[in-house]
Short mmCIF file of C-alpha atoms in Angstrom, two decimals:
data_model
loop_
_atom_site.label_atom_id
_atom_site.label_comp_id
_atom_site.label_asym_id
_atom_site.label_seq_id
_atom_site.Cartn_x
_atom_site.Cartn_y
_atom_site.Cartn_z
CA MET F 217 0.33 0.32 0.25
CA GLU F 218 1.49 3.59 -0.89
CA LYS F 219 1.73 5.97 1.92
CA PHE F 220 -0.59 8.68 0.03
CA GLU F 221 -3.11 5.35 0.25
CA GLY F 222 -2.35 3.94 3.55
CA TYR F 223 -3.59 8.02 4.23
CA ILE F 224 -6.95 7.64 2.32
CA PHE F 225 -7.34 4.38 3.74
CA THR F 226 -6.80 5.42 7.22
CA ALA F 227 -8.86 8.81 7.41
CA LEU F 228 -11.23 6.48 5.85
CA CYS F 229 -11.76 3.17 8.16
CA SER F 230 -11.89 5.97 10.78
CA THR F 231 -14.67 7.92 9.30
CA ASN F 232 -16.02 4.68 8.27
CA PHE F 233 -16.33 3.70 11.58
CA LEU F 234 -17.13 6.61 13.18
CA ILE F 235 -20.57 6.68 11.46
CA SER F 236 -21.58 3.09 12.41
CA CYS F 237 -20.57 4.40 16.00
CA LEU F 238 -23.73 6.59 15.29
CA LEU F 239 -25.71 4.58 14.18
CA PHE F 240 -24.94 2.52 16.25
CA SER F 241 -26.13 3.52 19.33
CA ARG F 242 -29.75 4.82 17.65
CA VAL F 243 -30.17 1.87 17.26
CA THR F 244 -29.09 0.47 20.46
CA ARG F 245 -31.16 3.22 21.87
CA GLU F 246 -34.21 1.99 19.92
CA GLN F 247 -34.08 -1.45 20.51
CA ARG F 248 -32.00 -1.98 23.51
CA GLU F 249 -33.14 -5.75 24.27
CA PRO F 250 -32.40 -8.37 22.41
CA TYR F 251 -34.61 -9.01 18.60
CA MET F 252 -35.44 -11.80 16.51
CA ASP F 253 -32.21 -14.40 17.17
CA GLU F 254 -31.06 -12.33 19.23
CA ILE F 255 -33.05 -13.87 22.27
CA PHE F 256 -31.22 -17.06 21.02
CA HIS F 257 -27.20 -15.82 20.85
CA VAL F 258 -27.29 -12.60 23.72
CA PRO F 259 -28.38 -15.35 26.46
CA GLN F 260 -25.86 -18.15 24.92
CA ALA F 261 -22.93 -15.36 24.92
CA GLN F 262 -24.25 -14.43 28.82
CA LYS F 263 -23.79 -18.40 29.61
CA TYR F 264 -20.39 -18.33 28.06
CA CYS F 265 -18.77 -15.47 29.89
CA HIS F 266 -19.81 -16.71 32.98
CA GLY F 267 -17.87 -19.74 32.22
CA LYS F 268 -21.30 -21.96 31.27
CA PHE F 269 -19.30 -23.98 28.07
CA ASN F 270 -21.20 -27.79 28.96
CA GLU F 271 -24.91 -25.35 28.62
CA TRP F 272 -26.24 -24.99 24.99
CA ASP F 273 -29.34 -23.37 23.71
CA PRO F 274 -31.12 -26.97 21.45
CA MET F 275 -32.39 -23.77 19.23
CA ILE F 276 -29.44 -22.88 18.29
CA THR F 277 -28.44 -23.60 14.60
CA THR F 278 -25.15 -22.95 14.26
CA LEU F 279 -21.59 -23.44 16.20
CA PRO F 280 -19.98 -21.21 18.87
CA GLY F 281 -17.85 -19.40 16.68
CA LEU F 282 -19.57 -16.09 17.95
CA TYR F 283 -19.93 -16.55 21.33
CA LEU F 284 -16.11 -17.91 22.08
CA VAL F 285 -14.98 -14.45 20.01
CA SER F 286 -16.81 -12.37 21.30
CA VAL F 287 -16.01 -14.20 24.59
CA GLY F 288 -12.64 -13.61 23.84
CA VAL F 289 -12.51 -10.30 22.94
CA ILE F 290 -15.05 -9.03 26.06
CA LYS F 291 -13.43 -10.59 28.65
CA PRO F 292 -9.97 -8.51 28.08
CA VAL F 293 -11.56 -5.08 28.16
CA VAL F 294 -13.33 -6.29 31.28
CA TRP F 295 -10.55 -7.05 32.51
CA LEU F 296 -8.08 -3.75 31.23
CA ALA F 297 -11.36 -1.45 32.32
CA ASP F 298 -12.31 -3.18 35.61
CA LEU F 299 -15.73 -3.34 34.50
CA THR F 300 -18.78 -4.68 36.29
CA GLY F 301 -22.13 -5.59 36.85
CA GLN F 302 -24.81 -5.79 34.19
CA VAL F 303 -22.45 -4.11 31.26
CA VAL F 304 -20.55 -6.95 30.41
CA CYS F 305 -21.44 -9.29 28.42
CA SER F 306 -24.35 -7.32 28.15
CA THR F 307 -26.50 -6.83 24.60
CA ALA F 308 -25.10 -3.47 23.04
CA MET F 309 -21.63 -5.06 24.37
CA LEU F 310 -21.96 -8.18 22.36
CA ARG F 311 -23.45 -6.04 19.53
CA PHE F 312 -20.55 -3.58 19.88
CA VAL F 313 -18.13 -6.60 18.68
CA ASN F 314 -20.04 -7.13 15.02
CA LEU F 315 -18.75 -2.77 15.02
CA LEU F 316 -14.96 -4.72 14.93
CA PHE F 317 -15.91 -7.22 12.19
CA ASN F 318 -17.45 -4.01 10.25
CA CYS F 319 -13.82 -2.02 10.51
CA GLY F 320 -12.62 -5.56 9.48
CA ASN F 321 -14.27 -6.37 6.55
CA LEU F 322 -13.66 -3.17 5.59
CA TYR F 323 -9.59 -3.80 5.46
CA VAL F 324 -10.48 -7.25 4.01
CA LEU F 325 -12.34 -6.38 0.71
CA TYR F 326 -9.92 -3.92 0.08
CA LEU F 327 -6.99 -6.38 0.28
CA LEU F 328 -9.08 -8.59 -1.43
CA VAL F 329 -9.60 -6.25 -4.14
CA CYS F 330 -6.07 -5.31 -4.33
CA LYS F 331 -4.84 -8.67 -4.90
CA LEU F 332 -7.45 -9.39 -7.54
CA HIS F 333 -6.91 -6.66 -9.81
CA LEU F 334 -3.17 -6.45 -9.76
CA ARG F 335 -2.99 -5.15 -13.53
CA GLU F 336 -4.88 -2.45 -12.54
CA LYS F 337 -2.46 -1.23 -9.85
CA THR F 338 -1.42 1.24 -11.72
CA ARG F 339 -4.77 2.98 -11.71
CA SER F 340 -6.07 5.98 -9.24
CA THR F 341 -6.82 5.09 -6.38
CA SER F 342 -10.00 6.07 -5.15
CA ARG F 343 -11.68 2.81 -7.75
CA ARG F 344 -9.89 0.35 -5.07
CA VAL F 345 -10.94 2.35 -2.17
CA LEU F 346 -14.13 2.90 -3.49
CA SER F 347 -14.71 -0.73 -4.19
CA ALA F 348 -13.81 -1.66 -1.16
CA LEU F 349 -16.62 1.14 0.73
CA SER F 350 -18.87 0.52 -1.11
CA LEU F 351 -19.29 -3.40 -1.15
CA SER F 352 -18.53 -2.73 2.77
CA THR F 353 -21.65 -1.44 2.99
CA PHE F 354 -23.21 -3.51 1.72
CA PRO F 355 -27.26 -3.10 2.46
CA VAL F 356 -27.62 -6.97 3.56
CA LEU F 357 -23.98 -7.17 4.69
CA TYR F 358 -23.72 -4.28 7.08
CA PHE F 359 -27.23 -3.98 8.60
CA PHE F 360 -26.14 -6.64 10.93
CA ASN F 361 -23.34 -5.22 11.57
CA PHE F 362 -25.65 -3.46 14.51
CA LEU F 363 -27.38 -6.79 16.08
CA TYR F 364 -26.15 -9.56 17.55
CA TYR F 365 -25.78 -11.96 14.45
CA THR F 366 -23.31 -14.09 12.84
CA ASP F 367 -23.17 -12.69 10.04
CA ALA F 368 -20.64 -10.18 10.17
CA GLY F 369 -17.90 -12.08 11.75
CA SER F 370 -19.15 -15.26 9.06
CA THR F 371 -18.02 -12.76 6.35
CA PHE F 372 -14.93 -11.71 7.56
CA PHE F 373 -13.19 -15.43 8.36
CA THR F 374 -14.93 -16.85 4.99
CA LEU F 375 -13.49 -13.36 3.72
CA PHE F 376 -9.75 -13.61 5.16
CA THR F 377 -9.58 -17.47 4.05
CA TYR F 378 -9.92 -16.65 1.03
CA LEU F 379 -7.47 -13.60 1.06
CA MET F 380 -5.50 -16.20 2.29
CA THR F 381 -5.68 -18.71 -0.20
CA LEU F 382 -4.47 -16.08 -2.81
CA HIS F 383 -1.44 -15.16 -0.72
CA GLY F 384 -0.34 -18.93 -1.31
CA CYS F 385 -1.09 -19.13 2.37
CA HIS F 386 -2.55 -23.01 2.38
CA LYS F 387 -2.37 -23.11 6.32
CA ALA F 388 -3.17 -20.88 7.83
CA SER F 389 -6.42 -20.36 5.44
CA ALA F 390 -7.60 -23.85 6.47
CA PHE F 391 -7.89 -22.45 10.19
CA LEU F 392 -9.87 -19.92 9.70
CA GLY F 393 -11.53 -21.64 7.52
CA VAL F 394 -12.55 -23.49 10.29
CA CYS F 395 -12.64 -20.36 12.24
CA SER F 396 -15.58 -19.30 9.66
CA VAL F 397 -16.83 -22.53 9.56
CA LEU F 398 -17.77 -22.38 14.02
CA PHE F 399 -19.63 -19.57 12.12
CA ARG F 400 -22.15 -21.05 9.85
CA GLN F 401 -21.26 -24.82 8.80
CA THR F 402 -22.75 -23.99 5.55
CA ASN F 403 -18.37 -21.64 4.83
CA ILE F 404 -17.26 -25.46 4.46
CA ILE F 405 -18.56 -24.39 0.77
CA TRP F 406 -16.43 -21.88 0.78
CA VAL F 407 -13.33 -22.89 2.17
CA ALA F 408 -14.19 -25.86 -0.74
CA PHE F 409 -13.98 -22.78 -2.70
CA CYS F 410 -10.57 -21.76 -1.88
CA ALA F 411 -9.67 -25.59 -2.72
CA GLY F 412 -11.32 -25.37 -5.98
CA THR F 413 -9.39 -22.32 -7.49
CA LEU F 414 -6.62 -24.68 -6.53
CA VAL F 415 -7.89 -27.50 -8.91
CA ALA F 416 -9.08 -25.39 -11.62
CA ALA F 417 -5.65 -23.35 -11.90
CA GLN F 418 -3.73 -26.95 -12.01
CA MET F 419 -6.91 -27.78 -14.79
CA ASP F 420 -5.98 -24.40 -16.65
CA GLU F 421 -2.12 -24.87 -17.11
CA ALA F 422 -2.75 -28.82 -18.07
CA TRP F 423 -4.77 -27.51 -20.52
CA ARG F 424 -2.61 -24.96 -21.88
CA VAL F 425 -0.04 -27.59 -22.01
CA GLU F 426 -2.29 -29.67 -24.52
CA ARG F 427 -3.85 -26.88 -26.52
CA SER F 428 0.26 -26.05 -26.86
CA LYS F 429 0.97 -29.56 -28.15
CA LYS F 430 -1.90 -29.25 -30.72
CA ARG F 431 -1.27 -26.08 -31.76
CA ASP F 432 2.32 -25.50 -31.34
CA GLU F 433 1.61 -22.13 -29.18
CA LYS F 434 0.42 -21.10 -25.88
CA SER F 435 -3.61 -21.34 -25.66
CA PRO F 436 -5.23 -19.20 -23.16
CA ALA F 437 -7.04 -20.55 -20.47
CA PRO F 438 -10.35 -21.66 -22.12
CA GLN F 439 -13.56 -18.81 -21.16
CA VAL F 440 -17.20 -19.44 -20.31
CA PRO F 441 -18.53 -21.25 -23.48
CA LEU F 442 -21.95 -20.30 -23.74
CA SER F 443 -23.18 -23.35 -25.57
CA LEU F 444 -23.70 -27.35 -25.00
CA GLY F 445 -21.04 -27.82 -26.82
CA GLY F 446 -18.15 -26.24 -24.64
CA ALA F 447 -19.25 -27.43 -21.68
CA LYS F 448 -19.73 -31.35 -22.36
CA LYS F 449 -16.60 -30.54 -23.92
CA ALA F 450 -14.51 -28.62 -20.65
CA THR F 451 -15.73 -31.49 -18.51
CA LEU F 452 -14.41 -34.72 -20.00
CA PHE F 453 -11.53 -32.79 -20.06
CA ALA F 454 -11.99 -32.41 -15.97
CA LEU F 455 -13.09 -35.80 -15.18
CA GLU F 456 -9.86 -36.72 -17.13
CA PHE F 457 -7.51 -34.54 -15.14
CA LEU F 458 -9.22 -35.49 -12.50
CA ALA F 459 -8.85 -39.50 -12.86
CA SER F 460 -4.68 -38.52 -13.31
CA PRO F 461 -2.56 -40.12 -10.70
CA GLY F 462 0.18 -37.70 -11.54
CA HIS F 463 -2.13 -34.87 -11.01
CA ALA F 464 -4.33 -35.49 -8.55
CA LYS F 465 -1.06 -35.86 -6.59
CA ALA F 466 0.40 -32.67 -7.44
CA VAL F 467 -3.21 -30.76 -6.48
CA LEU F 468 -3.26 -33.64 -2.84
CA LEU F 469 0.43 -31.85 -2.76
CA VAL F 470 -0.99 -28.37 -2.33
CA ALA F 471 -4.57 -28.50 -0.98
CA TRP F 472 -3.70 -31.16 1.47
CA PRO F 473 -4.44 -28.51 4.00
CA TYR F 474 -8.26 -27.89 2.90
CA ALA F 475 -8.68 -31.25 2.16
CA VAL F 476 -7.82 -31.93 6.60
CA VAL F 477 -10.78 -29.48 6.48
CA GLY F 478 -12.60 -31.31 5.24
CA ALA F 479 -12.34 -35.07 6.64
CA GLY F 480 -12.74 -32.73 10.28
CA PHE F 481 -15.58 -31.28 8.67
CA LEU F 482 -17.04 -34.96 7.52
CA ALA F 483 -16.83 -36.62 10.37
CA PHE F 484 -18.53 -33.88 12.06
CA ALA F 485 -21.27 -34.02 9.95
CA VAL F 486 -21.25 -37.80 10.49
CA LEU F 487 -20.64 -38.22 14.35
CA ASN F 488 -23.78 -34.69 14.57
CA ASP F 489 -26.56 -36.13 12.14
CA GLY F 490 -26.35 -33.72 9.95
CA ILE F 491 -24.68 -30.18 10.36
CA VAL F 492 -26.92 -28.28 12.26
CA VAL F 493 -26.91 -28.38 15.70
CA GLY F 494 -30.33 -27.45 17.27
CA ASP F 495 -33.64 -26.94 15.42
CA ARG F 496 -33.16 -29.62 12.81
CA THR F 497 -36.57 -29.54 12.15
CA SER F 498 -36.88 -25.69 10.65
CA HIS F 499 -33.44 -26.11 9.01
CA GLU F 500 -33.82 -29.31 6.17
CA ALA F 501 -32.17 -29.43 3.43
CA CYS F 502 -34.48 -29.58 -0.34
CA LEU F 503 -33.44 -29.28 -3.60
CA ASN F 504 -35.17 -25.54 -4.34
CA PHE F 505 -34.05 -24.82 -7.33
CA PRO F 506 -35.05 -22.06 -7.47
CA GLN F 507 -33.10 -19.96 -4.75
CA LEU F 508 -30.39 -19.87 -6.95
CA PHE F 509 -32.96 -17.77 -9.58
CA TYR F 510 -33.57 -16.19 -6.57
CA PHE F 511 -30.13 -15.31 -5.59
CA LEU F 512 -29.17 -13.78 -9.31
CA SER F 513 -32.10 -11.54 -9.51
CA PHE F 514 -31.14 -10.47 -6.02
CA ALA F 515 -27.36 -9.94 -7.46
CA LEU F 516 -28.89 -8.57 -11.21
CA PHE F 517 -29.82 -5.87 -8.21
CA PHE F 518 -27.81 -5.15 -6.28
CA SER F 519 -24.75 -5.19 -9.32
CA LEU F 520 -27.20 -2.26 -11.62
CA PRO F 521 -24.88 0.57 -11.16
CA VAL F 522 -21.61 -1.52 -12.08
CA SER F 523 -22.74 -4.19 -14.11
CA LEU F 524 -25.02 -3.50 -16.81
CA CYS F 525 -25.06 -1.76 -19.35
CA TYR F 526 -26.16 -0.56 -22.67
CA HIS F 527 -23.55 -3.31 -24.86
CA ARG F 528 -23.64 -5.64 -22.48
CA ALA F 529 -27.43 -5.48 -22.94
CA LEU F 530 -27.25 -5.63 -26.56
CA ARG F 531 -25.43 -8.35 -26.71
CA PHE F 532 -27.34 -10.85 -24.54
CA LEU F 533 -29.76 -9.76 -27.33
CA GLN F 534 -27.41 -10.81 -29.99
CA ALA F 535 -27.08 -14.10 -27.68
CA LEU F 536 -30.22 -14.99 -28.14
CA LYS F 537 -30.13 -14.15 -31.76
CA LYS F 538 -27.41 -16.78 -32.71
CA GLN F 539 -27.76 -18.93 -29.99
CA PRO F 540 -32.67 -19.06 -29.69
CA PHE F 541 -32.00 -22.73 -28.87
CA PHE F 542 -30.11 -23.14 -26.88
CA PHE F 543 -31.73 -19.40 -24.73
CA LEU F 544 -35.30 -22.01 -25.68
CA PHE F 545 -33.67 -25.14 -23.95
CA VAL F 546 -32.13 -22.82 -21.01
CA THR F 547 -35.62 -21.91 -20.48
CA CYS F 548 -37.68 -24.79 -20.52
CA VAL F 549 -35.09 -26.58 -18.08
CA CYS F 550 -35.50 -23.37 -16.19
CA LEU F 551 -39.19 -23.75 -15.62
CA LEU F 552 -39.15 -27.04 -15.10
CA LEU F 553 -37.31 -26.97 -11.95
CA VAL F 554 -39.79 -24.26 -11.20
CA TRP F 555 -42.75 -26.24 -11.53
CA LYS F 556 -41.69 -29.60 -10.16
CA PHE F 557 -38.40 -27.84 -7.30
CA THR F 558 -40.82 -24.73 -5.80
CA PHE F 559 -40.71 -25.00 -1.94
CA VAL F 560 -41.80 -22.89 0.72
CA HIS F 561 -40.60 -22.98 4.24
CA LYS F 562 -43.28 -21.28 7.31
CA TYR F 563 -41.20 -19.32 8.19
CA LEU F 564 -41.43 -16.88 5.15
CA LEU F 565 -45.40 -17.23 5.18
CA ALA F 566 -45.58 -16.48 8.69
CA ASP F 567 -42.43 -13.58 9.91
CA ASN F 568 -43.99 -9.89 8.78
CA ARG F 569 -40.65 -9.16 10.11
CA HIS F 570 -38.97 -10.16 6.98
CA PHE F 571 -38.52 -8.21 3.83
CA PRO F 572 -38.20 -12.03 2.00
CA PHE F 573 -41.48 -11.96 3.27
CA TYR F 574 -43.05 -9.35 1.25
CA VAL F 575 -41.60 -9.59 -1.49
CA TRP F 576 -43.52 -13.43 -1.72
CA ASN F 577 -46.63 -11.62 -0.92
CA ARG F 578 -46.51 -9.33 -3.40
CA LEU F 579 -44.89 -10.76 -5.91
CA PHE F 580 -45.15 -14.56 -5.84
CA GLN F 581 -48.29 -15.02 -4.39
CA ARG F 582 -50.62 -12.50 -6.84
CA HIS F 583 -51.38 -15.19 -8.84
CA GLU F 584 -49.85 -19.04 -9.59
CA LEU F 585 -48.74 -17.89 -12.99
CA VAL F 586 -46.06 -14.95 -11.58
CA ARG F 587 -43.22 -17.41 -11.06
CA PHE F 588 -43.44 -18.73 -14.26
CA LEU F 589 -43.84 -15.37 -16.09
CA LEU F 590 -40.99 -14.70 -14.36
CA VAL F 591 -38.63 -16.83 -15.98
CA PRO F 592 -37.45 -15.41 -18.47
CA ALA F 593 -36.05 -12.76 -16.13
CA TYR F 594 -34.13 -14.87 -13.98
CA VAL F 595 -32.93 -16.34 -17.62
CA PHE F 596 -31.19 -13.17 -18.19
CA ALA F 597 -29.79 -12.59 -14.67
CA GLY F 598 -28.52 -15.38 -15.28
CA TRP F 599 -26.48 -14.32 -18.01
CA ASN F 600 -25.79 -10.89 -17.42
CA PHE F 601 -23.86 -13.18 -13.86
CA LEU F 602 -21.81 -15.17 -16.71
CA ASP F 603 -20.93 -12.34 -18.74
CA ALA F 604 -19.90 -10.13 -16.03
CA LEU F 605 -16.86 -12.76 -15.21
CA LYS F 606 -16.18 -13.95 -18.77
CA SER F 607 -12.60 -13.17 -17.76
CA HIS F 608 -11.91 -15.77 -15.82
CA SER F 609 -11.21 -19.31 -16.65
CA LEU F 610 -13.58 -22.14 -18.08
CA PHE F 611 -13.03 -24.37 -15.31
CA TRP F 612 -12.47 -20.98 -12.01
CA SER F 613 -16.15 -20.47 -13.43
CA LEU F 614 -17.25 -24.32 -13.16
CA ALA F 615 -15.60 -24.52 -9.50
CA PHE F 616 -17.69 -21.03 -8.31
CA LEU F 617 -20.73 -22.31 -9.76
CA VAL F 618 -20.47 -25.40 -8.04
CA CYS F 619 -20.12 -23.65 -4.63
CA LEU F 620 -22.28 -21.12 -5.63
CA VAL F 621 -25.88 -24.20 -6.03
CA ALA F 622 -24.49 -26.11 -3.15
CA ALA F 623 -24.82 -22.53 -1.18
CA THR F 624 -28.03 -21.41 -2.31
CA VAL F 625 -30.08 -24.76 -3.65
CA PRO F 626 -30.25 -26.58 -0.61
CA GLN F 627 -31.88 -23.91 0.90
CA LYS F 628 -35.93 -24.41 2.07
CA LEU F 629 -35.51 -21.03 3.28
CA LEU F 630 -35.95 -17.88 1.12
CA GLU F 631 -33.10 -15.75 3.48
CA PHE F 632 -31.10 -12.29 1.92
CA ARG F 633 -28.92 -13.01 4.56
CA TYR F 634 -27.73 -16.62 2.68
CA PHE F 635 -26.84 -14.23 -0.06
CA ILE F 636 -23.95 -12.14 1.26
CA VAL F 637 -20.51 -14.10 0.63
CA PRO F 638 -22.35 -15.60 -2.85
CA TYR F 639 -23.37 -11.79 -3.29
CA LEU F 640 -19.54 -10.41 -2.56
CA MET F 641 -17.44 -13.32 -4.04
CA TYR F 642 -19.55 -12.07 -7.20
CA ARG F 643 -18.32 -9.32 -6.96
CA LEU F 644 -14.95 -8.68 -6.53
CA HIS F 645 -14.61 -11.57 -9.36
CA MET F 646 -16.10 -8.85 -11.57
CA PRO F 647 -13.80 -6.36 -13.58
CA LEU F 648 -12.51 -3.45 -11.26
CA PRO F 649 -15.56 -0.48 -12.31
CA SER F 650 -14.68 2.84 -13.20
CA SER F 651 -15.15 5.71 -10.46
CA PRO F 652 -18.50 7.04 -11.56
CA ARG F 653 -20.15 3.48 -11.38
CA LEU F 654 -18.90 3.07 -8.03
CA VAL F 655 -19.96 6.03 -6.52
CA ALA F 656 -23.47 5.13 -8.13
CA GLU F 657 -23.43 1.18 -6.48
CA PHE F 658 -22.24 2.98 -3.31
CA LEU F 659 -25.17 5.89 -3.21
CA LEU F 660 -27.70 2.86 -4.35
CA TYR F 661 -26.20 1.09 -1.20
CA ALA F 662 -26.56 3.87 0.98
CA ALA F 663 -29.58 4.64 0.23
CA VAL F 664 -30.93 1.14 1.32
CA ASN F 665 -29.50 1.01 4.17
CA ALA F 666 -31.04 4.07 5.24
CA ALA F 667 -34.61 3.29 4.03
CA THR F 668 -33.70 -0.39 5.74
CA LEU F 669 -32.69 1.55 8.91
CA TYR F 670 -35.64 3.59 8.96
CA LEU F 671 -38.16 0.97 8.59
CA PHE F 672 -36.15 -0.81 12.02
CA ILE F 673 -36.45 2.58 13.86
CA SER F 674 -38.87 4.10 13.21
CA LYS F 675 -42.02 2.17 11.64
CA THR F 676 -42.92 -0.15 14.63
CA PHE F 677 -45.78 -2.14 14.76
CA ARG F 678 -47.88 -4.76 16.87
CA TRP F 679 -48.61 -8.56 16.21
CA PRO F 680 -51.96 -8.61 18.57
CA ASP F 681 -50.55 -11.65 20.87
CA SER F 682 -47.46 -9.80 21.85
CA THR F 683 -47.11 -6.13 23.28
CA ALA F 684 -43.20 -5.75 22.56
CA PRO F 685 -42.85 -3.53 19.18
CA GLN F 686 -42.09 -5.67 16.09
CA ARG F 687 -40.00 -4.40 13.51
CA PHE F 688 -38.85 -4.78 9.55
CA MET F 689 -35.52 -6.21 8.91
CA TRP F 690 -33.80 -8.17 6.77
#
């Protein structure tokens, strides 16, 4: 980091932390008591604060990473400041831990932007800094910095894991991957993605060697082919690569730390009879393929300022004209998946405090045909998603798409929080946008954050069977 850029980024971090503290103060004044899932997380963390590590709330479905980190941060502060009484591990103090993760996320995002866009290093500082700032204020993630949820810490350790992978520190990456899994079990998918990038790199090299032998020249890494023939060819090559003992050994020599983490997670899943550690009846896995379509639509909306332009829309129309039967086939497959594999969680229909409730109630439930009429929009969102990643090799893209499907499809509940890490991974790997586009993205995120916090703080309502005020949230 250059000296001038370091000053700018330090000032940005300080300003971000100050503004976040002011918003945190307002949110905490308005909602002093634990809210929503905090009614489980806060008491459990307080038990850990008092050394009761053998007590566990059966309604909690995640591992105790958040509580362990909270105790590890709060206990030294309590000792140094000689704090006593109710302030120790209070709801506000526990929530404050996520503000620290917010600062960490900003810094890790900045380092990832710099690492992933090395070719842009000679360009203006503002684009790197703006990109990190914008992504750190991503609305769904930013909102949960003010409540005691696992999202901020889960995102931090997942992104940190990937950063270490990019730097070739695979043992450190594997350790951080374990930390991320302790916050949310499904983060094992992104640990697998880190290993998958190493396999993809080996495949890219093998592909170059094979093509150079055939053409007697270096061939670039294969790009994403939007055709069945291209996908088939790449799949056959990948199977041949993985079946080769020499290639498998080379991959294992590099990726063995991730394999150890994967083996440990598999043992945990077998001993635990699943990956959920608490309320299993409300977190059953299923093949909810439309979840992938919801994510693609979600990604399209939040990336509009940086991903969509006239030229990309024109390329889509040209692709439609060039490959009409391919797009017709994809549309038919999507219609079939929507028809046969749409699942609706009971929480989505019952809890009117979450924004997904209103999306489902006012869009999908307006008419039975709505879910089918949205398929063309899903196809465009999917094409836009792939087009934004076309600069990456085919094998890297396959690794990312496999992990994306694994992270979204098994989820029965439509919950925007589950889209945070997949979206950030997607957005980080897009070409670095221009400064005006980054400013537009930041303004969009700021507007959504302002509206979300305003609704949470000011627009309370009550349930007939409860005296406590209810609030809108992600």
